[in-house]
mmCIF file of C-alpha atoms in Angstrom:
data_model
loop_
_atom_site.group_PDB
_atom_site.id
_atom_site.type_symbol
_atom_site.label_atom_id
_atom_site.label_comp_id
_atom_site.label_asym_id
_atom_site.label_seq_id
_atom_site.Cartn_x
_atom_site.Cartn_y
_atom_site.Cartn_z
ATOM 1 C CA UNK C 1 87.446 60.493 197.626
ATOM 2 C CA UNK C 2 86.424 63.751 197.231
ATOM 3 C CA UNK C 3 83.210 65.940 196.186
ATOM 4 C CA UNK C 4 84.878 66.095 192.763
ATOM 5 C CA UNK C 5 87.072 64.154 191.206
ATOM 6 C CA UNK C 6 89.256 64.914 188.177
ATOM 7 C CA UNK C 7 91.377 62.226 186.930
ATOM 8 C CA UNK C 8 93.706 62.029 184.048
ATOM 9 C CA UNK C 9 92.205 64.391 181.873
ATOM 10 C CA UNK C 10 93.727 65.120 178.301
ATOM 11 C CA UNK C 11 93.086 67.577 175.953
ATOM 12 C CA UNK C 12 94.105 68.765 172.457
ATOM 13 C CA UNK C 13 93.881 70.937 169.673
ATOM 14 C CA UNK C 14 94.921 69.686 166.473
ATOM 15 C CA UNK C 15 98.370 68.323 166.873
ATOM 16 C CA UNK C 16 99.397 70.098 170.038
ATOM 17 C CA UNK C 17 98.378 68.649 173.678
ATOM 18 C CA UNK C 18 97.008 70.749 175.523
ATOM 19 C CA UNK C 19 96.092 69.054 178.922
ATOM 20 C CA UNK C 20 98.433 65.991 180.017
ATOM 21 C CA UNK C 21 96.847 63.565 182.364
ATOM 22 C CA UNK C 22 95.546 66.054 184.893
ATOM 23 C CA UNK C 23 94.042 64.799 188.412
ATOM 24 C CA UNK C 24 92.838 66.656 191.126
ATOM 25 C CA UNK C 25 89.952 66.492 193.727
ATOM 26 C CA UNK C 26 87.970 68.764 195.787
ATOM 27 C CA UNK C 27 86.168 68.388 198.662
ATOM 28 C CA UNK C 28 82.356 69.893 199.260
ATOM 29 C CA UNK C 29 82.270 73.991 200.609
ATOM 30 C CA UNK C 30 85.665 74.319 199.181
ATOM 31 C CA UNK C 31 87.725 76.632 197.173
ATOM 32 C CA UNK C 32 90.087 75.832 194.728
ATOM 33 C CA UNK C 33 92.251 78.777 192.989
ATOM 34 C CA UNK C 34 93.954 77.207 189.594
ATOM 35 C CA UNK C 35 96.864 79.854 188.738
ATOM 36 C CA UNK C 36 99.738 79.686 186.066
ATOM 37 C CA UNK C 37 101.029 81.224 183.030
ATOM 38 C CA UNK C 38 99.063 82.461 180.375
ATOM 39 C CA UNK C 39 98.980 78.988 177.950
ATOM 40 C CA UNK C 40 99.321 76.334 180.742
ATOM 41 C CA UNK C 41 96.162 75.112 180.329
ATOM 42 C CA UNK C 42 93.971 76.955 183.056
ATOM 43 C CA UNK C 43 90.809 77.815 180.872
ATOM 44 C CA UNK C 44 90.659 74.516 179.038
ATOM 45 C CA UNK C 45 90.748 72.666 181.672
ATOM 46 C CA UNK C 46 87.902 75.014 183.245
ATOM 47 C CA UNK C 47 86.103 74.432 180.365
ATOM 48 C CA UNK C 48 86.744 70.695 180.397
ATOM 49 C CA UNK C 49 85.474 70.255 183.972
ATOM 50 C CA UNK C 50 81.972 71.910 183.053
ATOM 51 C CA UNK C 51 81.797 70.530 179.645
ATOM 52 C CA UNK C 52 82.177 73.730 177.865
ATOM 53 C CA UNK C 53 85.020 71.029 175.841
ATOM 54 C CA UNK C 54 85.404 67.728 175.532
ATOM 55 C CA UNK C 55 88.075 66.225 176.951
ATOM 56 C CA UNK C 56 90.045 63.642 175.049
ATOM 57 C CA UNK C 57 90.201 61.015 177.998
ATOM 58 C CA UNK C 58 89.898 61.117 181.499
ATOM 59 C CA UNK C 59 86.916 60.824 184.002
ATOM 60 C CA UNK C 60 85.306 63.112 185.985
ATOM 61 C CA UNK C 61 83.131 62.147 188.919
ATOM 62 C CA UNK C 62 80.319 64.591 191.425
ATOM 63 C CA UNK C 63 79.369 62.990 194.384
ATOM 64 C CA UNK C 64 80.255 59.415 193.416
ATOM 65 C CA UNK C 65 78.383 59.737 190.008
ATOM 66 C CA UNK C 66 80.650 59.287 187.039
ATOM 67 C CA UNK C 67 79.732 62.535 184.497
ATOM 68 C CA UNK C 68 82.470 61.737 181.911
ATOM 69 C CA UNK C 69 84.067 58.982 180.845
ATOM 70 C CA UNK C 70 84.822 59.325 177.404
ATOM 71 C CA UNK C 71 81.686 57.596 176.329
ATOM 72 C CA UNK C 72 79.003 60.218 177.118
ATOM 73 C CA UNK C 73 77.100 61.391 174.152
ATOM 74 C CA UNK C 74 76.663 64.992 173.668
ATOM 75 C CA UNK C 75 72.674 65.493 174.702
ATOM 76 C CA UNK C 76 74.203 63.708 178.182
ATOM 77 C CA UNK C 77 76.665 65.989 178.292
ATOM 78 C CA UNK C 78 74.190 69.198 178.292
ATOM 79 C CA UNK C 79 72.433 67.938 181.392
ATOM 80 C CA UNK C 80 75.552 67.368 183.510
ATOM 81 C CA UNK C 81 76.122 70.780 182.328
ATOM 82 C CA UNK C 82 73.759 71.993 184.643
ATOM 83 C CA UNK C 83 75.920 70.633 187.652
ATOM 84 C CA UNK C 84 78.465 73.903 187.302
ATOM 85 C CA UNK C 85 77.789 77.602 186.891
ATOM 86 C CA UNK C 86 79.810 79.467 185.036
ATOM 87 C CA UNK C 87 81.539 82.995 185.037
ATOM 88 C CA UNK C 88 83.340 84.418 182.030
ATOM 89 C CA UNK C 89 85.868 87.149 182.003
ATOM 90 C CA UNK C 90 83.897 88.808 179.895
ATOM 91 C CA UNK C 91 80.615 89.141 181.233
ATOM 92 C CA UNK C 92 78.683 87.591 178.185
ATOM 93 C CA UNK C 93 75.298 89.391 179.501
ATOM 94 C CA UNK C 94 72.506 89.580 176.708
ATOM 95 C CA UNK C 95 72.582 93.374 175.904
ATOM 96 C CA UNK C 96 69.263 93.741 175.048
ATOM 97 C CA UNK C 97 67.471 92.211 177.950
ATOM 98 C CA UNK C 98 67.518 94.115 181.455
ATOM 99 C CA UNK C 99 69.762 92.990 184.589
ATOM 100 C CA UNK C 100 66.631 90.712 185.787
ATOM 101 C CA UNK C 101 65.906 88.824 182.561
ATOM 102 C CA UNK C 102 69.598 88.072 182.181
ATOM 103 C CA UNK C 103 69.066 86.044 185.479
ATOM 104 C CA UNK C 104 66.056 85.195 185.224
ATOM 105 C CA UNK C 105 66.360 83.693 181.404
ATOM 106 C CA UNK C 106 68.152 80.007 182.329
ATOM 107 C CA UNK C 107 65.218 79.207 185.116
ATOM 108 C CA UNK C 108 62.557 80.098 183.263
ATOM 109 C CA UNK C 109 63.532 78.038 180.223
ATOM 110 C CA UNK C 110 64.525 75.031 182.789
ATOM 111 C CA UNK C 111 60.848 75.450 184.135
ATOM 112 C CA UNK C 112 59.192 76.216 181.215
ATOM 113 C CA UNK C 113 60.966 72.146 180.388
ATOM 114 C CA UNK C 114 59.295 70.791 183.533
ATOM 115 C CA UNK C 115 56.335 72.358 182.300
ATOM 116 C CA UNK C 116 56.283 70.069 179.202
ATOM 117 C CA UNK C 117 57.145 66.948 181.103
ATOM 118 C CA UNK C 118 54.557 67.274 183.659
ATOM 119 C CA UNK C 119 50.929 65.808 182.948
ATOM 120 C CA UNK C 120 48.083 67.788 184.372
ATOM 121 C CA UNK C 121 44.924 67.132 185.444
ATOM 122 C CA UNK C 122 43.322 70.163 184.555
ATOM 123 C CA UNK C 123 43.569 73.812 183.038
ATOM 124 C CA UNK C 124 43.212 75.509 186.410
ATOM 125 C CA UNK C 125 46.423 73.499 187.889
ATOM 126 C CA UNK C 126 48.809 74.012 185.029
ATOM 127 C CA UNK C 127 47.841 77.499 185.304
ATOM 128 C CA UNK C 128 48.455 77.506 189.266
ATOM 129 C CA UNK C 129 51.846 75.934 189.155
ATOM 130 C CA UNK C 130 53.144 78.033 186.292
ATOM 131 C CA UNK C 131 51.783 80.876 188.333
ATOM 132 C CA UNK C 132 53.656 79.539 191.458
ATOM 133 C CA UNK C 133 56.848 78.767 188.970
ATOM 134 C CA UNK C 134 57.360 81.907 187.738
ATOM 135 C CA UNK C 135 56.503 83.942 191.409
ATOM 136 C CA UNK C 136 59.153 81.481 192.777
ATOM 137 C CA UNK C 137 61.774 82.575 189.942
ATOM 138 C CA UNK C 138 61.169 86.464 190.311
ATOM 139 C CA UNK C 139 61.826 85.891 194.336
ATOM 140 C CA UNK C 140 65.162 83.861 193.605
ATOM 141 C CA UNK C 141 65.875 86.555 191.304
ATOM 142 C CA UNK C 142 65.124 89.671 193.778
ATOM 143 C CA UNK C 143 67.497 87.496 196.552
ATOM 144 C CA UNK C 144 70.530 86.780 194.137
ATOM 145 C CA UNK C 145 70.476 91.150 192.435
ATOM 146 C CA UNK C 146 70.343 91.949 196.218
ATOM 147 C CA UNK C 147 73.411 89.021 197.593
ATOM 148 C CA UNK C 148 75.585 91.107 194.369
ATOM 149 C CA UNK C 149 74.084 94.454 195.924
ATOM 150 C CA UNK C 150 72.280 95.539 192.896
ATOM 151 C CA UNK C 151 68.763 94.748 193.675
ATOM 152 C CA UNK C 152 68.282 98.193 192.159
ATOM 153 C CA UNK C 153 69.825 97.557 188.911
ATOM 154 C CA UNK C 154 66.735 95.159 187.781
ATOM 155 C CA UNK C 155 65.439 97.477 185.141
ATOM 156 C CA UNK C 156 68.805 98.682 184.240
ATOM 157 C CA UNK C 157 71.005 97.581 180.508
ATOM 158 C CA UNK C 158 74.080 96.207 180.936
ATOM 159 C CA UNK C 159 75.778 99.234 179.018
ATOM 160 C CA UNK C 160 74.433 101.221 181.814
ATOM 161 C CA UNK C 161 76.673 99.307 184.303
ATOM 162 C CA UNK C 162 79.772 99.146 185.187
ATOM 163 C CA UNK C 163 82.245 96.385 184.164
ATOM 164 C CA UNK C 164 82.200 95.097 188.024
ATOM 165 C CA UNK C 165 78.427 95.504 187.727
ATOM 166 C CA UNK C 166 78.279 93.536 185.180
ATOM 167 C CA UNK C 167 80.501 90.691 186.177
ATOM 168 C CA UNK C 168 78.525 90.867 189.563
ATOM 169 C CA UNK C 169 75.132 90.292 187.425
ATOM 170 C CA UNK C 170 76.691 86.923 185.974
ATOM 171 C CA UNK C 171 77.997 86.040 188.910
ATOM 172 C CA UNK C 172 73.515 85.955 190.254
ATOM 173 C CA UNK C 173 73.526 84.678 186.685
ATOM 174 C CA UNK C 174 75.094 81.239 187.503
ATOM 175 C CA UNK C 175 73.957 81.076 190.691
ATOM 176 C CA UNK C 176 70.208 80.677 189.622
ATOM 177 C CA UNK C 177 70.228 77.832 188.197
ATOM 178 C CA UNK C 178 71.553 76.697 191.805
ATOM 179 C CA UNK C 179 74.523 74.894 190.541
ATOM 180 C CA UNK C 180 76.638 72.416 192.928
ATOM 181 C CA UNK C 181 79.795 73.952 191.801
ATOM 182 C CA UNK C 182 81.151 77.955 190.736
ATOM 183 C CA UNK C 183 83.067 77.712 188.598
ATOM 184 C CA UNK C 184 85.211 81.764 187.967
ATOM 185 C CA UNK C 185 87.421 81.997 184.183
ATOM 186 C CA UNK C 186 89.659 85.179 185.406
ATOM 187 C CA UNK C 187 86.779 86.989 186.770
ATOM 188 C CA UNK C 188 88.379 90.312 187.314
ATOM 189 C CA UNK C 189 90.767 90.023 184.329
ATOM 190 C CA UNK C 190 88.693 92.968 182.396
ATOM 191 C CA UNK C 191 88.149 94.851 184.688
ATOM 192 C CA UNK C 192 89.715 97.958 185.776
ATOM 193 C CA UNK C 193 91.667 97.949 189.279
ATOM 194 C CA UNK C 194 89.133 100.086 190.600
ATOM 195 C CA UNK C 195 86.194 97.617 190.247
ATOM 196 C CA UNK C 196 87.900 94.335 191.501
ATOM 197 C CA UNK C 197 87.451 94.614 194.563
ATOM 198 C CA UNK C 198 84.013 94.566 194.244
ATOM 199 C CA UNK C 199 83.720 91.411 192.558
ATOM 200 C CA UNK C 200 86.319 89.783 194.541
ATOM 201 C CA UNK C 201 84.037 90.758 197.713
ATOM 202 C CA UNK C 202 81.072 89.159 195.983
ATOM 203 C CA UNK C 203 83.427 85.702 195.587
ATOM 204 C CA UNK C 204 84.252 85.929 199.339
ATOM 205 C CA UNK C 205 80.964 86.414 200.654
ATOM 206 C CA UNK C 206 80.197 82.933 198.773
ATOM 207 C CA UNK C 207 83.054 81.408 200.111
ATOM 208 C CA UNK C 208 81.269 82.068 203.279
ATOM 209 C CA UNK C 209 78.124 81.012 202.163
ATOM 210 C CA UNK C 210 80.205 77.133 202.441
ATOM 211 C CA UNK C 211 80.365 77.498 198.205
ATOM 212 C CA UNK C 212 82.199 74.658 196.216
ATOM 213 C CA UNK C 213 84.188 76.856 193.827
ATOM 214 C CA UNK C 214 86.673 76.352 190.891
ATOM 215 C CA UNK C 215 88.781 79.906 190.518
ATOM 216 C CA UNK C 216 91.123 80.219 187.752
ATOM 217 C CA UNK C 217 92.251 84.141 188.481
ATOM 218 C CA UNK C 218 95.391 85.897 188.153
ATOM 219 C CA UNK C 219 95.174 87.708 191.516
ATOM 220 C CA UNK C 220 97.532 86.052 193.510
ATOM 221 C CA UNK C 221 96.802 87.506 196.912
ATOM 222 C CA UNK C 222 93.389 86.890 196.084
ATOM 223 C CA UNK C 223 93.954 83.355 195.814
ATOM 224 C CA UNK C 224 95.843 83.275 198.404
ATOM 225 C CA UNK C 225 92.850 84.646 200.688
ATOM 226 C CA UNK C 226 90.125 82.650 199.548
ATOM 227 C CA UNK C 227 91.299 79.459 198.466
ATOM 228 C CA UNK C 228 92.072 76.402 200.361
ATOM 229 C CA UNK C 229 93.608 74.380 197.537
ATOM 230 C CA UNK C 230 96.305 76.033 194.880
ATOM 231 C CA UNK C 231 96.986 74.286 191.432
ATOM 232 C CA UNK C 232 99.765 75.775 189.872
ATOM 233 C CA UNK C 233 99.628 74.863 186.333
ATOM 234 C CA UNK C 234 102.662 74.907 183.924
ATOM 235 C CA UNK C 235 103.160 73.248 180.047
ATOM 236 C CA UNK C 236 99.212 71.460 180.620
ATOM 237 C CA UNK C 237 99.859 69.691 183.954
ATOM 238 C CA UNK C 238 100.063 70.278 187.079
ATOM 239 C CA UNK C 239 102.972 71.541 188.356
ATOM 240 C CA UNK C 240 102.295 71.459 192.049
ATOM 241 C CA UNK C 241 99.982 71.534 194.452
ATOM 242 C CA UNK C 242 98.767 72.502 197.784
ATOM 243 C CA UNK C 243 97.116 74.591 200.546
ATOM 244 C CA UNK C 244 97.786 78.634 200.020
ATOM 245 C CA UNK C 245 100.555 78.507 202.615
ATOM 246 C CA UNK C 246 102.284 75.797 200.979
ATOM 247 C CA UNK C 247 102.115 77.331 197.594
ATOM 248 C CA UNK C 248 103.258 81.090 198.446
ATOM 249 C CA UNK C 249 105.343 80.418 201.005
ATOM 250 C CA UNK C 250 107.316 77.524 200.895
ATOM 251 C CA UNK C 251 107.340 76.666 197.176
ATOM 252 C CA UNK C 252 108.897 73.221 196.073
ATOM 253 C CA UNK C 253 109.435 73.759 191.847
ATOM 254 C CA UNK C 254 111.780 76.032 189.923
ATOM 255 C CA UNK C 255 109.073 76.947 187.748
ATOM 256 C CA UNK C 256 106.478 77.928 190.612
ATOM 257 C CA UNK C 257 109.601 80.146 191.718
ATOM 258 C CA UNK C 258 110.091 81.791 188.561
ATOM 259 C CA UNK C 259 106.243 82.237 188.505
ATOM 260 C CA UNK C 260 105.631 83.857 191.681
ATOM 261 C CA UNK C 261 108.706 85.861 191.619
ATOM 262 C CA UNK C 262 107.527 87.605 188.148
ATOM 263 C CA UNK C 263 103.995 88.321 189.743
ATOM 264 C CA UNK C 264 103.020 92.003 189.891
ATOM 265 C CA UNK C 265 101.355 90.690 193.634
ATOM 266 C CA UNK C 266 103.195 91.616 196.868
ATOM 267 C CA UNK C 267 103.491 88.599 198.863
#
């Protein structure tokens, strides 16, 4: 059993079925790369996995703890939430808060909760640990800007960065609230070829780090570097599956052939 198990998830939208009965596990420190057509079901089942949707049916498990079920009320949902990070495509940075506060934000509200739940015995200690708190969240702050290489972006906007500036902010973004998985939506997919390679660098040095990541990108020989599990996705299942070599190179279904011989990559 792995770190993470997906099993027989479904998902629709109105009439049409979107996910059908998708399964899939992955082991702790490693990297799984979902690619596919636009429409086979990449980003819902993303989103399913970190409970950005519900799915229909199916159960998802973290480290033998069953997070979905089908029976989970909402409220429970939020918590488990917290168990994946997540990077959009499209940044989603506040725009009116500097580069630090959009990282810092999430762990100060988490602590400022802790706060509440905690009982005190005097003034002077809630005042100590809040002090402690927050000195604790500016230093995980100052160590994520400077792992993206933009420790000295703090004070900057994000419409004074660059798009890969920006995506590299959100990536120190999910990563504060120390999540147990990555989770990437086609993290270079607005950006111009010129800044990828930045943020693709970022991706790899967490790879190294021994990162549990879910990828769903578009750069095949991306995918093909970092990943040590491929799901190919086609029509909301999954097509086939295996490790990069097995995918690229030796491919088993007509419609992963079609797929990979209509990518832009060079293989």
């Amino acid at each position: 059993m792995g770190y993470l198990n997906v099993k027989n998830l479904e998902k629709s939208f109105t009439s049409e079925k979107i996910l059908k009965g998708i399964s899939f596990s992955l082991e702790k420190g490693k990297v799984v790369s979902i690619i596919g057509s636009s429409g086979s079901g990449k980003t819902t089942l993303l989103r399913c996995v970190n409970f950005l949707e519900r799915a229909d049916a199916g159960e998802i498990t973290l480290e033998g703890e069953m997070l979905f079920n089908g029976s989970q009320k909402e409220k429970d949902l939020t918590v488990k939430r917290l168990n994946f990070g997540l990077v959009f495509q499209s940044f989603n940075l506040f725009p009116h808060f500097t580069v630090e506060k959009n990282v810092k934000l999430s762990p100060y509200y988490k602590f400022r909760d802790e706060c509440k739940k905690r009982k005190f015995n005097s003034g002077a200690e809630k005042r100590e640990f809040i002090s402690a708190g927050k000195a604790a969240i500016d230093a995980e702050c100052d160590a994520l800007l400077s792992k993206v290489g933009l420790k000295e972006k703090a004070k900057a906007y994000p419409c004074e960065l660059s798009g890969g500036q920006q995506q590299r902010v959100a990536i120190a973004r999910a990563l504060a609230l120390k999540p147990k998985i990555l989770c990437f939506d086609e993290p270079t997919s607005a950006l111009d070829p010129e800044l990828t390679g930045e943020v693709l660098k970022v991706i790899k040095a967490l790879k190294e780090e021994g990162r549990t990541m879910i990828i769903v990108t578009h750069e095949m020989e991306f995918a093909r570097n970092v990943s040590d599990k491929i799901l190919f996705m086609a029509n909301g299942v999954i097509e086939e599956e295996g490790t990069p070599d097995e995918v690229f190179n030796n491919p088993r279904s007509e419609k992963l052939k079609n797929f990979l011989s209509k990518s832009s990559e060079n293989f």
